[in-house]
Short mmCIF file of C-alpha atoms in Angstrom, two decimals:
data_model
loop_
_atom_site.label_atom_id
_atom_site.label_comp_id
_atom_site.label_asym_id
_atom_site.label_seq_id
_atom_site.Cartn_x
_atom_site.Cartn_y
_atom_site.Cartn_z
CA MET A 1 8.85 11.04 1.66
CA ALA A 2 9.14 10.44 5.44
CA ALA A 3 9.27 6.67 4.99
CA ARG A 4 11.81 7.02 2.22
CA HIS A 5 13.94 9.20 4.48
CA GLU A 6 13.84 6.52 7.19
CA ALA A 7 15.11 3.93 4.72
CA LEU A 8 18.11 6.08 3.93
CA LYS A 9 19.00 6.99 7.54
CA PRO A 10 21.95 4.55 7.77
CA PHE A 11 23.62 6.56 5.00
CA LEU A 12 22.54 10.00 6.18
CA ARG A 13 23.75 9.37 9.76
CA GLY A 14 27.15 8.13 8.62
CA GLN A 15 26.46 4.64 10.01
CA TRP A 16 28.18 3.19 6.99
CA SER A 17 31.59 2.41 8.45
CA ALA A 18 34.88 3.26 6.76
CA SER A 19 35.63 -0.42 6.22
CA ALA A 20 32.18 -0.93 4.70
CA ARG A 21 32.78 1.98 2.34
CA ARG A 22 36.04 0.43 1.20
CA THR A 23 34.46 -2.95 0.45
CA ALA A 24 30.95 -2.00 -0.61
CA SER A 25 31.94 -1.61 -4.24
CA ILE A 26 32.88 -5.30 -4.16
CA ARG A 27 30.20 -6.82 -1.92
CA PRO A 28 27.66 -4.64 -0.07
CA GLY A 29 26.63 -5.93 3.35
CA PRO A 30 23.09 -7.12 4.19
CA ALA A 31 22.19 -3.91 6.04
CA ILE A 32 23.17 -1.78 3.07
CA LEU A 33 21.28 -3.98 0.63
CA SER A 34 18.21 -3.88 2.84
CA SER A 35 18.33 -0.08 3.02
CA LEU A 36 18.74 0.17 -0.76
CA ARG A 37 15.82 -2.20 -1.35
CA ASN A 38 13.60 -0.22 1.00
CA ALA A 39 14.59 3.06 -0.63
CA HIS A 40 14.00 1.56 -4.08
CA ALA A 41 10.55 0.35 -3.06
CA PHE A 42 9.55 3.82 -1.94
CA THR A 43 11.03 5.36 -5.07
CA THR A 44 9.44 3.07 -7.65
CA ALA A 45 6.13 2.23 -5.97
CA PRO A 46 4.85 5.38 -4.26
CA ASP A 47 1.56 5.40 -2.42
CA GLN A 48 -0.88 6.75 -5.00
CA SER A 49 -2.95 8.33 -2.25
CA GLN A 50 -0.01 10.62 -1.44
CA GLN A 51 0.44 11.82 -5.03
CA ARG A 52 -0.48 15.47 -5.45
CA SER A 53 -2.99 15.97 -8.23
CA ILE A 54 -2.05 18.86 -10.54
CA ARG A 55 -4.86 20.32 -12.62
CA LEU A 56 -3.92 23.12 -14.97
CA PRO A 57 -6.45 25.25 -16.81
CA ARG A 58 -7.33 23.70 -20.15
CA THR A 59 -5.73 25.09 -23.29
CA LEU A 60 -7.84 25.67 -26.38
CA ARG A 61 -6.33 22.57 -27.95
CA GLN A 62 -7.31 20.42 -24.97
CA ALA A 63 -10.81 21.84 -24.94
CA VAL A 64 -11.33 21.25 -28.67
CA ASP A 65 -9.78 17.76 -28.53
CA GLN A 66 -12.21 16.80 -25.77
CA VAL A 67 -15.17 17.51 -28.04
CA GLU A 68 -13.64 16.19 -31.28
CA GLN A 69 -12.62 12.88 -29.73
CA GLY A 70 -16.00 12.36 -28.07
CA ARG A 71 -14.71 12.24 -24.52
CA HIS A 72 -17.43 14.54 -23.22
CA SER A 73 -20.44 13.09 -21.45
CA GLY A 74 -22.90 14.21 -24.10
CA GLU A 75 -24.19 16.99 -21.87
CA GLU A 76 -23.39 20.58 -22.63
CA GLN A 77 -20.70 21.80 -20.24
CA GLU A 78 -19.85 25.41 -19.62
CA ILE A 79 -16.12 26.15 -19.87
CA THR A 80 -13.85 29.17 -19.63
CA VAL A 81 -11.26 29.81 -22.34
CA LYS A 82 -8.58 32.45 -22.78
CA GLY A 83 -6.74 33.52 -25.90
CA TRP A 84 -5.88 36.23 -28.38
CA ILE A 85 -8.28 37.54 -31.00
CA LYS A 86 -7.30 36.59 -34.55
CA SER A 87 -10.30 38.12 -36.29
CA VAL A 88 -13.61 39.81 -35.50
CA ARG A 89 -16.63 39.61 -37.84
CA LYS A 90 -19.59 41.70 -36.77
CA HIS A 91 -23.10 41.31 -38.09
CA ALA A 92 -26.38 42.86 -37.05
CA LYS A 93 -27.44 40.18 -34.59
CA ILE A 94 -24.35 38.04 -34.20
CA THR A 95 -20.59 38.44 -33.92
CA PHE A 96 -17.92 35.84 -34.67
CA ILE A 97 -14.52 36.00 -32.99
CA ASP A 98 -11.71 33.65 -33.95
CA LEU A 99 -9.60 32.85 -30.91
CA ASP A 100 -6.13 31.31 -30.56
CA ASP A 101 -3.85 30.69 -27.60
CA GLY A 102 -0.89 29.26 -29.50
CA THR A 103 -1.76 25.60 -28.89
CA LEU A 104 -4.07 24.94 -31.85
CA LEU A 105 -2.33 23.23 -34.77
CA GLY A 106 -2.43 23.79 -38.50
CA GLY A 107 -3.30 27.47 -38.32
CA GLN A 108 -6.62 26.64 -36.69
CA THR A 109 -8.60 28.98 -34.47
CA LEU A 110 -11.59 28.44 -32.22
CA GLN A 111 -14.66 30.15 -33.65
CA THR A 112 -16.70 31.78 -30.94
CA VAL A 113 -20.27 32.98 -31.38
CA LEU A 114 -21.67 35.96 -29.46
CA LYS A 115 -25.38 36.75 -29.58
CA GLY A 116 -27.82 38.74 -27.48
CA SER A 117 -26.44 40.07 -24.20
CA ALA A 118 -23.09 38.31 -24.74
CA LYS A 119 -22.57 40.47 -27.83
CA ASP A 120 -23.00 43.64 -25.77
CA VAL A 121 -19.62 43.20 -24.02
CA ILE A 122 -17.77 43.87 -27.29
CA ASP A 123 -16.54 47.40 -27.78
CA ALA A 124 -13.80 49.15 -29.75
CA THR A 125 -11.07 47.58 -27.59
CA TRP A 126 -11.89 44.07 -28.84
CA THR A 127 -9.45 44.17 -31.76
CA VAL A 128 -7.05 41.72 -33.41
CA GLY A 129 -4.26 40.91 -30.96
CA ALA A 130 -6.26 41.68 -27.82
CA ALA A 131 -6.48 38.99 -25.13
CA VAL A 132 -9.93 37.98 -23.87
CA GLN A 133 -11.59 35.52 -21.53
CA LEU A 134 -14.80 33.89 -22.72
CA VAL A 135 -17.27 31.67 -20.91
CA GLY A 136 -19.57 29.47 -22.90
CA THR A 137 -20.47 26.05 -24.24
CA LEU A 138 -18.45 24.11 -26.81
CA ILE A 139 -20.65 22.51 -29.46
CA SER A 140 -20.18 20.72 -32.76
CA ALA A 141 -20.70 23.12 -35.63
CA ARG A 142 -21.77 22.53 -39.20
CA PRO A 143 -18.83 22.05 -41.60
CA SER A 144 -18.13 25.12 -43.65
CA GLN A 145 -19.04 25.02 -47.33
CA GLY A 146 -16.45 24.62 -50.05
CA SER A 147 -13.41 22.48 -50.53
CA PRO A 148 -10.70 23.42 -48.08
CA GLY A 149 -7.09 23.54 -49.24
CA PRO A 150 -4.09 22.19 -47.35
CA SER A 151 -3.86 25.35 -45.25
CA SER A 152 -7.48 25.37 -44.08
CA LYS A 153 -9.92 23.04 -42.39
CA PRO A 154 -13.66 23.22 -41.66
CA LYS A 155 -14.40 24.58 -38.20
CA LEU A 156 -16.24 21.65 -36.63
CA ILE A 157 -16.22 23.08 -33.09
CA GLU A 158 -17.41 26.44 -31.92
CA LEU A 159 -17.98 28.15 -28.59
CA VAL A 160 -21.36 29.69 -27.90
CA VAL A 161 -20.44 32.52 -25.54
CA SER A 162 -22.52 33.51 -22.54
CA GLU A 163 -20.14 36.11 -21.10
CA GLY A 164 -16.71 37.59 -21.74
CA ARG A 165 -14.23 40.19 -20.65
CA LEU A 166 -11.14 41.90 -22.01
CA LEU A 167 -7.86 40.77 -20.42
CA ALA A 168 -5.36 42.92 -22.32
CA PRO A 169 -5.96 45.43 -25.13
CA CYS A 170 -3.97 45.68 -28.37
CA ASP A 171 -3.44 49.01 -30.15
CA SER A 172 -4.61 47.94 -33.58
CA ALA A 173 -3.62 51.24 -35.18
CA VAL A 174 0.09 50.47 -34.87
CA TYR A 175 0.09 46.67 -34.34
CA PRO A 176 2.74 45.39 -36.81
CA LEU A 177 0.89 42.13 -37.49
CA ASN A 178 -2.36 43.80 -38.49
CA THR A 179 -1.26 43.89 -42.12
CA PHE A 180 0.89 41.55 -44.22
CA PRO A 181 4.39 42.48 -43.07
CA SER A 182 7.51 41.73 -45.10
CA VAL A 183 10.08 39.23 -43.91
CA GLU A 184 12.43 42.03 -42.90
CA THR A 185 9.66 43.73 -40.90
CA LEU A 186 9.00 40.44 -39.10
CA ARG A 187 12.68 40.13 -38.22
CA GLN A 188 12.60 43.63 -36.79
CA ALA A 189 9.52 42.62 -34.78
CA ALA A 190 11.04 39.35 -33.53
CA HIS A 191 9.28 39.78 -30.18
CA LEU A 192 5.90 39.63 -31.95
CA ARG A 193 6.36 37.55 -35.10
CA PHE A 194 5.74 34.14 -33.54
CA ARG A 195 2.12 35.09 -32.96
CA ARG A 196 1.69 34.42 -36.69
CA SER A 197 0.43 30.94 -37.55
CA ARG A 198 3.35 29.85 -39.70
CA ASP A 199 6.06 31.18 -37.41
CA ALA A 200 4.37 29.49 -34.46
CA ALA A 201 4.24 26.25 -36.47
CA VAL A 202 8.01 26.51 -37.06
CA LEU A 203 8.64 26.67 -33.30
CA ARG A 204 6.33 23.71 -32.67
CA ALA A 205 8.10 21.75 -35.42
CA ARG A 206 11.43 22.56 -33.81
CA ASP A 207 10.08 21.25 -30.50
CA ARG A 208 9.04 17.98 -32.16
CA ILE A 209 12.39 17.74 -33.96
CA GLU A 210 14.32 18.03 -30.70
CA ALA A 211 11.98 15.56 -29.00
CA GLY A 212 12.37 13.03 -31.81
CA ILE A 213 16.16 13.33 -31.68
CA ALA A 214 16.19 12.87 -27.91
CA GLN A 215 14.02 9.77 -28.16
CA TRP A 216 16.29 8.25 -30.82
CA PHE A 217 19.39 8.80 -28.71
CA THR A 218 17.69 7.29 -25.65
CA ARG A 219 16.63 4.19 -27.60
CA ASN A 220 20.22 3.75 -28.76
CA ASP A 221 21.81 4.00 -25.30
CA PHE A 222 23.25 7.51 -25.56
CA THR A 223 23.53 9.66 -22.43
CA LYS A 224 22.68 13.34 -22.73
CA VAL A 225 25.42 15.48 -21.18
CA THR A 226 26.14 19.15 -20.70
CA ALA A 227 29.29 20.70 -22.11
CA PRO A 228 30.64 24.13 -21.12
CA VAL A 229 29.81 27.23 -23.13
CA ILE A 230 33.05 28.95 -22.07
CA THR A 231 36.16 27.16 -23.34
CA SER A 232 39.93 27.62 -23.35
CA SER A 233 40.51 27.02 -27.07
CA ASP A 234 39.05 27.19 -30.56
CA CYS A 235 37.99 23.63 -31.31
CA GLU A 236 37.89 24.15 -35.07
CA GLY A 237 41.11 26.15 -35.27
CA ALA A 238 39.48 28.63 -37.66
CA GLY A 239 39.82 31.65 -35.37
CA GLU A 240 36.16 32.69 -35.72
CA VAL A 241 35.64 33.02 -31.96
CA PHE A 242 34.23 35.45 -29.42
CA GLN A 243 36.46 36.17 -26.44
CA VAL A 244 35.00 36.34 -22.94
CA ILE A 245 36.41 39.24 -20.90
CA ALA A 246 35.17 40.64 -17.59
CA ASP A 247 33.70 44.14 -17.91
CA ALA A 248 36.01 45.57 -15.26
CA GLU A 249 39.10 44.24 -17.04
CA LEU A 250 37.92 45.60 -20.37
CA ALA A 251 37.38 49.04 -18.85
CA ASP A 252 40.84 48.96 -17.23
CA SER A 253 42.52 47.90 -20.46
CA ARG A 254 40.92 50.78 -22.34
CA GLU A 255 41.86 53.29 -19.66
CA LEU A 256 45.47 52.09 -19.50
CA GLY A 257 45.76 51.54 -23.25
CA ARG A 258 46.89 47.94 -23.03
CA ALA A 259 45.61 44.48 -23.81
CA PRO A 260 43.28 42.81 -21.26
CA SER A 261 45.06 40.83 -18.57
CA TYR A 262 42.42 38.07 -18.36
CA ALA A 263 42.85 38.21 -14.59
CA PHE A 264 39.44 36.63 -14.06
CA TRP A 265 40.72 33.58 -15.91
CA SER A 266 44.13 33.67 -14.21
CA GLY A 267 45.84 35.15 -17.23
CA SER A 268 44.48 32.73 -19.84
CA PRO A 269 42.05 33.87 -22.55
CA ALA A 270 38.59 32.31 -22.66
CA TYR A 271 36.17 31.96 -25.55
CA LEU A 272 32.55 31.18 -26.31
CA THR A 273 32.41 27.64 -27.64
CA VAL A 274 32.30 26.92 -31.37
CA SER A 275 31.69 23.22 -30.72
CA SER A 276 31.39 20.84 -27.77
CA GLN A 277 33.22 18.10 -29.60
CA LEU A 278 36.44 17.97 -27.56
CA HIS A 279 34.54 17.80 -24.27
CA LEU A 280 32.15 15.19 -25.65
CA GLU A 281 35.09 13.06 -26.73
CA ALA A 282 36.33 13.06 -23.14
CA LEU A 283 32.89 12.06 -21.84
CA SER A 284 32.44 9.36 -24.48
CA LEU A 285 35.63 7.73 -23.21
CA ALA A 286 33.81 7.34 -19.90
CA LEU A 287 30.18 6.69 -20.93
CA SER A 288 30.72 5.20 -24.43
CA ARG A 289 27.88 7.13 -26.10
CA VAL A 290 27.06 10.75 -25.32
CA TRP A 291 25.20 13.60 -27.00
CA SER A 292 24.23 17.21 -26.32
CA PHE A 293 22.19 20.18 -27.50
CA THR A 294 24.57 23.06 -26.93
CA PRO A 295 24.71 26.68 -28.10
CA ALA A 296 27.64 27.49 -30.37
CA PHE A 297 29.05 30.87 -31.35
CA ARG A 298 31.04 31.84 -34.43
CA ALA A 299 32.18 35.34 -35.36
CA GLU A 300 31.48 34.79 -39.04
CA HIS A 301 30.95 37.77 -41.29
CA SER A 302 28.87 35.74 -43.71
CA ALA A 303 25.36 37.06 -44.29
CA THR A 304 24.03 34.02 -46.12
CA ASN A 305 20.75 32.27 -45.38
CA ARG A 306 22.67 29.44 -43.63
CA HIS A 307 24.72 31.33 -41.04
CA LEU A 308 24.11 32.71 -37.56
CA ALA A 309 26.50 34.07 -34.94
CA GLU A 310 24.67 32.05 -32.25
CA PHE A 311 23.08 28.72 -33.05
CA ARG A 312 22.42 25.27 -31.60
CA MET A 313 24.38 22.14 -32.35
CA CYS A 314 23.23 18.58 -31.86
CA GLU A 315 26.50 16.74 -31.27
CA ALA A 316 27.30 13.15 -30.42
CA GLU A 317 30.37 11.00 -29.81
CA MET A 318 30.69 7.20 -29.77
CA ALA A 319 33.54 5.16 -28.32
CA PHE A 320 34.63 1.72 -29.57
CA THR A 321 34.05 2.40 -33.25
CA ASP A 322 36.70 2.34 -35.96
CA SER A 323 34.20 2.44 -38.84
CA LEU A 324 33.07 5.68 -40.42
CA GLY A 325 29.98 3.77 -41.54
CA ASP A 326 28.87 3.49 -37.91
CA VAL A 327 28.90 7.29 -37.61
CA LEU A 328 27.02 7.73 -40.90
CA ASP A 329 24.35 5.26 -39.77
CA CYS A 330 23.98 7.20 -36.53
CA VAL A 331 23.56 10.52 -38.33
CA GLN A 332 20.99 9.05 -40.69
CA GLY A 333 19.05 7.60 -37.77
CA VAL A 334 19.00 10.93 -35.96
CA VAL A 335 17.88 12.93 -39.01
CA GLU A 336 15.23 10.37 -39.95
CA ALA A 337 13.84 10.50 -36.42
CA ALA A 338 13.72 14.31 -36.59
CA VAL A 339 11.87 14.23 -39.91
CA ARG A 340 9.29 11.68 -38.79
CA SER A 341 8.66 13.49 -35.53
CA ALA A 342 8.23 16.85 -37.26
CA VAL A 343 6.00 16.08 -40.23
CA LEU A 344 4.09 12.90 -39.33
CA ALA A 345 1.23 12.71 -36.86
CA ASN A 346 1.81 10.51 -33.80
CA GLY A 347 4.10 8.01 -35.49
CA THR A 348 1.71 7.40 -38.40
CA HIS A 349 2.20 8.09 -42.11
CA ALA A 350 -0.42 10.85 -42.02
CA ALA A 351 0.82 14.42 -42.25
CA HIS A 352 1.04 16.37 -39.01
CA PRO A 353 -1.65 19.09 -38.80
CA ASP A 354 1.03 21.80 -38.82
CA ALA A 355 2.42 20.56 -42.15
CA ALA A 356 -0.27 22.36 -44.11
CA THR A 357 0.65 25.63 -42.40
CA LEU A 358 4.39 25.18 -42.99
CA PHE A 359 4.38 24.30 -46.67
CA ASP A 360 3.09 26.40 -49.54
CA ARG A 361 -0.06 25.04 -51.12
CA ASP A 362 1.67 24.36 -54.46
CA ASP A 363 4.66 22.61 -52.86
CA PHE A 364 2.75 20.85 -50.10
CA GLY A 365 2.65 17.36 -51.58
CA ALA A 366 6.11 17.38 -53.19
CA HIS A 367 7.98 18.64 -50.15
CA LEU A 368 6.12 16.34 -47.78
CA ARG A 369 6.79 13.32 -49.99
CA ALA A 370 10.49 14.19 -50.19
CA LEU A 371 10.70 14.55 -46.42
CA VAL A 372 8.86 11.31 -45.73
CA GLN A 373 11.12 9.50 -48.20
CA SER A 374 14.16 10.96 -46.40
CA GLY A 375 12.69 9.81 -43.10
CA ASP A 376 12.16 6.23 -44.31
CA ASP A 377 14.83 4.10 -42.64
CA SER A 378 14.54 1.25 -45.15
CA ALA A 379 17.85 1.93 -46.95
CA PRO A 380 21.11 3.80 -46.32
CA TRP A 381 21.50 7.18 -47.97
CA PRO A 382 23.91 7.32 -50.93
CA ARG A 383 27.60 7.79 -50.11
CA ILE A 384 30.35 9.04 -52.42
CA SER A 385 33.92 10.13 -51.76
CA TYR A 386 35.11 13.73 -52.08
CA THR A 387 37.32 12.63 -55.00
CA GLU A 388 34.29 11.24 -56.83
CA ALA A 389 32.31 14.39 -56.02
CA VAL A 390 34.99 16.58 -57.64
CA ASP A 391 34.94 14.40 -60.74
CA ARG A 392 31.12 14.48 -60.94
CA VAL A 393 31.01 18.27 -60.59
CA ASN A 394 33.66 18.85 -63.27
CA ARG A 395 31.94 16.47 -65.70
CA HIS A 396 28.50 17.99 -65.14
CA PHE A 397 29.61 21.59 -65.51
CA ASN A 398 32.01 20.63 -68.35
CA THR A 399 34.98 22.22 -66.61
CA SER A 400 38.14 21.30 -64.77
CA SER A 401 38.18 24.43 -62.61
CA LEU A 402 37.48 22.45 -59.43
CA SER A 403 40.79 20.92 -58.43
CA TRP A 404 41.35 18.17 -55.89
CA GLY A 405 41.77 19.97 -52.57
CA ASP A 406 39.36 22.81 -53.40
CA SER A 407 36.26 23.37 -51.30
CA LEU A 408 32.91 22.55 -52.82
CA SER A 409 30.73 25.64 -53.22
CA SER A 410 27.22 25.76 -51.77
CA GLU A 411 25.81 25.57 -55.30
CA GLN A 412 27.89 22.47 -56.05
CA GLU A 413 26.84 20.85 -52.76
CA ARG A 414 23.17 21.45 -53.51
CA TRP A 415 23.58 20.04 -57.02
CA LEU A 416 25.29 16.91 -55.73
CA ALA A 417 22.48 16.26 -53.25
CA SER A 418 19.72 16.94 -55.78
CA GLU A 419 21.14 15.16 -58.81
CA ILE A 420 23.47 12.48 -57.45
CA GLY A 421 21.83 11.68 -54.13
CA GLN A 422 18.30 12.73 -55.14
CA GLY A 423 17.95 13.43 -51.44
CA PRO A 424 20.39 13.42 -48.51
CA LEU A 425 23.93 12.51 -49.67
CA PHE A 426 27.06 11.68 -47.67
CA VAL A 427 30.37 12.91 -49.12
CA THR A 428 33.30 11.21 -47.39
CA ASP A 429 37.10 11.17 -47.20
CA TYR A 430 38.03 14.80 -47.75
CA PRO A 431 41.65 15.93 -48.14
CA ALA A 432 43.40 16.22 -44.77
CA SER A 433 44.49 19.74 -45.68
CA MET A 434 40.85 20.92 -45.69
CA LYS A 435 39.85 19.55 -42.30
CA PRO A 436 40.66 20.16 -38.60
CA PHE A 437 43.55 18.43 -36.83
CA TYR A 438 41.44 15.95 -34.84
CA MET A 439 40.09 13.95 -37.79
CA ARG A 440 41.62 10.51 -38.26
CA LEU A 441 44.06 10.08 -41.14
CA ASN A 442 43.05 7.28 -43.47
CA ASP A 443 45.63 4.51 -43.46
CA ALA A 444 45.44 3.93 -47.22
CA LYS A 445 45.50 6.46 -50.02
CA ALA A 446 42.08 6.86 -51.59
CA ALA A 447 41.69 5.97 -55.25
CA GLY A 448 42.19 9.06 -57.40
CA ALA A 449 43.30 11.21 -54.48
CA THR A 450 46.44 13.30 -54.90
CA GLY A 451 47.13 13.59 -51.18
CA PRO A 452 46.26 12.17 -47.77
CA THR A 453 42.60 12.02 -46.76
CA VAL A 454 40.77 11.80 -43.45
CA ALA A 455 37.91 9.53 -42.39
CA CYS A 456 35.25 12.23 -42.35
CA PHE A 457 32.00 13.23 -44.03
CA ASP A 458 29.63 16.06 -44.82
CA LEU A 459 25.90 15.41 -45.14
CA LEU A 460 24.47 17.38 -48.08
CA ILE A 461 20.77 18.20 -48.48
CA PRO A 462 18.94 19.34 -51.66
CA GLY A 463 18.25 23.05 -51.64
CA LEU A 464 20.34 23.56 -48.51
CA GLY A 465 23.86 22.18 -48.86
CA GLU A 466 25.77 21.05 -45.80
CA LEU A 467 23.62 19.97 -42.86
CA ALA A 468 26.01 17.90 -40.76
CA GLY A 469 29.64 16.93 -40.52
CA GLY A 470 31.72 14.48 -38.55
CA SER A 471 34.54 12.00 -38.58
CA LEU A 472 36.42 9.30 -36.83
CA ARG A 473 38.68 11.00 -34.29
CA GLU A 474 42.42 10.54 -34.35
CA GLU A 475 43.11 8.24 -31.39
CA ARG A 476 46.85 7.82 -32.08
CA GLU A 477 48.72 10.36 -29.96
CA GLU A 478 51.79 10.67 -32.17
CA VAL A 479 49.70 11.12 -35.33
CA LEU A 480 47.47 13.69 -33.62
CA LEU A 481 50.45 15.73 -32.41
CA GLU A 482 51.90 15.67 -35.92
CA GLN A 483 48.57 16.87 -37.31
CA MET A 484 48.55 19.73 -34.82
CA ARG A 485 52.03 20.76 -35.89
CA GLY A 486 50.96 20.61 -39.52
CA LYS A 487 48.04 22.95 -38.76
CA GLY A 488 50.33 25.44 -37.03
CA LEU A 489 49.13 24.62 -33.51
CA VAL A 490 52.68 24.75 -32.15
CA SER A 491 52.73 27.57 -29.62
CA ALA A 492 53.48 26.68 -26.03
CA SER A 493 50.15 28.07 -24.81
CA THR A 494 48.17 26.07 -27.39
CA GLN A 495 50.06 22.90 -26.56
CA GLU A 496 49.38 23.44 -22.87
CA HIS A 497 45.68 24.22 -23.35
CA LEU A 498 45.20 21.07 -25.43
CA ARG A 499 47.39 18.74 -23.39
CA TRP A 500 44.38 17.18 -21.67
CA TYR A 501 42.88 16.40 -25.07
CA ALA A 502 45.84 15.50 -27.24
CA GLN A 503 47.82 13.53 -24.67
CA ASP A 504 45.81 12.48 -21.59
CA LEU A 505 42.77 11.19 -23.50
CA ARG A 506 45.04 9.23 -25.83
CA ARG A 507 47.32 7.80 -23.15
CA TYR A 508 44.67 6.66 -20.71
CA GLY A 509 42.45 4.19 -22.54
CA GLY A 510 41.89 6.31 -25.61
CA VAL A 511 40.10 3.84 -27.86
CA ALA A 512 38.96 4.44 -31.43
CA HIS A 513 35.93 6.74 -31.49
CA GLY A 514 33.96 9.05 -33.74
CA GLY A 515 31.23 11.64 -33.75
CA PHE A 516 29.35 14.36 -35.57
CA GLY A 517 27.52 17.67 -35.29
CA ILE A 518 24.21 18.72 -36.84
CA GLY A 519 23.23 22.37 -37.20
CA VAL A 520 19.80 22.45 -35.58
CA GLU A 521 18.65 25.65 -37.31
CA ARG A 522 19.65 24.23 -40.70
CA LEU A 523 17.76 21.05 -39.90
CA VAL A 524 14.66 23.07 -38.97
CA SER A 525 15.08 25.18 -42.11
CA TRP A 526 15.11 22.12 -44.35
CA ILE A 527 12.25 20.26 -42.67
CA THR A 528 9.94 23.28 -42.43
CA ALA A 529 10.78 24.65 -45.90
CA THR A 530 11.95 27.92 -44.36
CA ASP A 531 14.41 29.69 -46.64
CA ASN A 532 16.56 31.41 -44.02
CA VAL A 533 17.86 30.07 -40.70
CA ARG A 534 17.23 33.50 -39.18
CA ASP A 535 13.53 32.66 -39.41
CA CYS A 536 13.94 29.33 -37.59
CA VAL A 537 14.96 30.74 -34.23
CA PRO A 538 13.50 33.44 -31.98
CA PHE A 539 15.71 36.51 -31.64
CA ALA A 540 18.31 35.54 -34.24
CA ARG A 541 21.89 36.66 -33.61
CA THR A 542 23.82 37.83 -36.67
CA GLN A 543 26.49 40.41 -37.36
CA GLY A 544 25.12 43.86 -36.53
CA PRO A 545 23.18 45.44 -33.65
CA VAL A 546 21.79 43.15 -30.94
CA ARG A 547 18.25 44.48 -30.54
CA PHE A 548 16.71 42.11 -28.04
#
């Protein structure tokens, strides 16, 4: 670090003259280039002897992997492990304790064996849920008898314990996870539920999903950016927003019996974001390709299995594209990457160990095959227009009740994906009247359409319905302003709040661009075969009391 600091001294001391600063962007001088080269050398080729070695205590997964993969020396080595008790089986001369620390995959536990004096440390406090520290030797164990199903696996490693101690007790008499709690009980015990094998596997799958998405974006030259959570407007124009008001102002308004003054925000209301799209559009017109994982908030009163008041959106915007197909290809690439990362082991075609824990035994093969097929990037997913979707629905259900311009119901969306797409299905070119103001008007009237359409899409998934949505963005200022007027966005305050978006971005190099948003909880729900998005996120936020 000292040598690196020396290389940067010309900059830190202000020895870069004003004239040099003015011309450096055109042709840096030799001294500057030399300093940059020296700094780069220290940054990219550090002295390995100066690197600080960080050794963390081994997790159970690391300890087991070391034995299973044959990396040990062949000699028995005494190790110390820590974890929570999953089960205790006592016999006359021997006791078995199954241990987990949250890192073992596929619902696995480490079987520990206590005999002789080691068994004497166990008392009534060693119950399910208690945390313990055990010292012993990891050995290869005999495979258990029988034919294991997809949710079990022979315990090939066990720990022969020489000593142990209790780290933290667990009151088994009232421990909610000691029995087989209902889904509603688990939601009430959200602070405890992810100790269960399947719920823990959902969180690990979500981690892999987000990692796979991030890797895909990096490979395709997208820059991850951060958008604000507090915004000045409702991006969607649907009015389902939460306002942000300072506590002091709220108290004053109640005492004086008047509306809040929004003094903290200089008289302008502020909201929790419903989407980062408008901000990402601005950043894409600087960086070309941007994406984000951002919380979103919607004051929806819907209590369906697909809705939350707080959720995460994976959103992306691309500049220099005037083809909706480019956006669809991008969405498919992202979702395929998420699927492969979640359910396949280390980039292979073998199922990830957690897959057996996530999927019911009867549905294990079918769901996994469907996911892997969806994650196969060999062919584009089917694409139909909204107009064709309406016609297909009316013909299938032998009715004409669904008119052009009506919204597709969740049931109809699921049917389209299952029967027409037989997997993920893009529905494109919806009526302009159904969509927000920022979507680009199609130049030509779509065949069979009875009104103008926009270059947009919804991605429909079997059993779920809508997973993602996006569009080309309206880059023509005059058309965009007309769309805003048509949507009733005509007040002076609205026009002022959106001036930066509707006018500045269009006037100053506003090229054709497009983007999309994917509901992360819905994606996790589909991939992990979890029926309700409330069970895909810790501490779910829905209408009603906020408990945690």
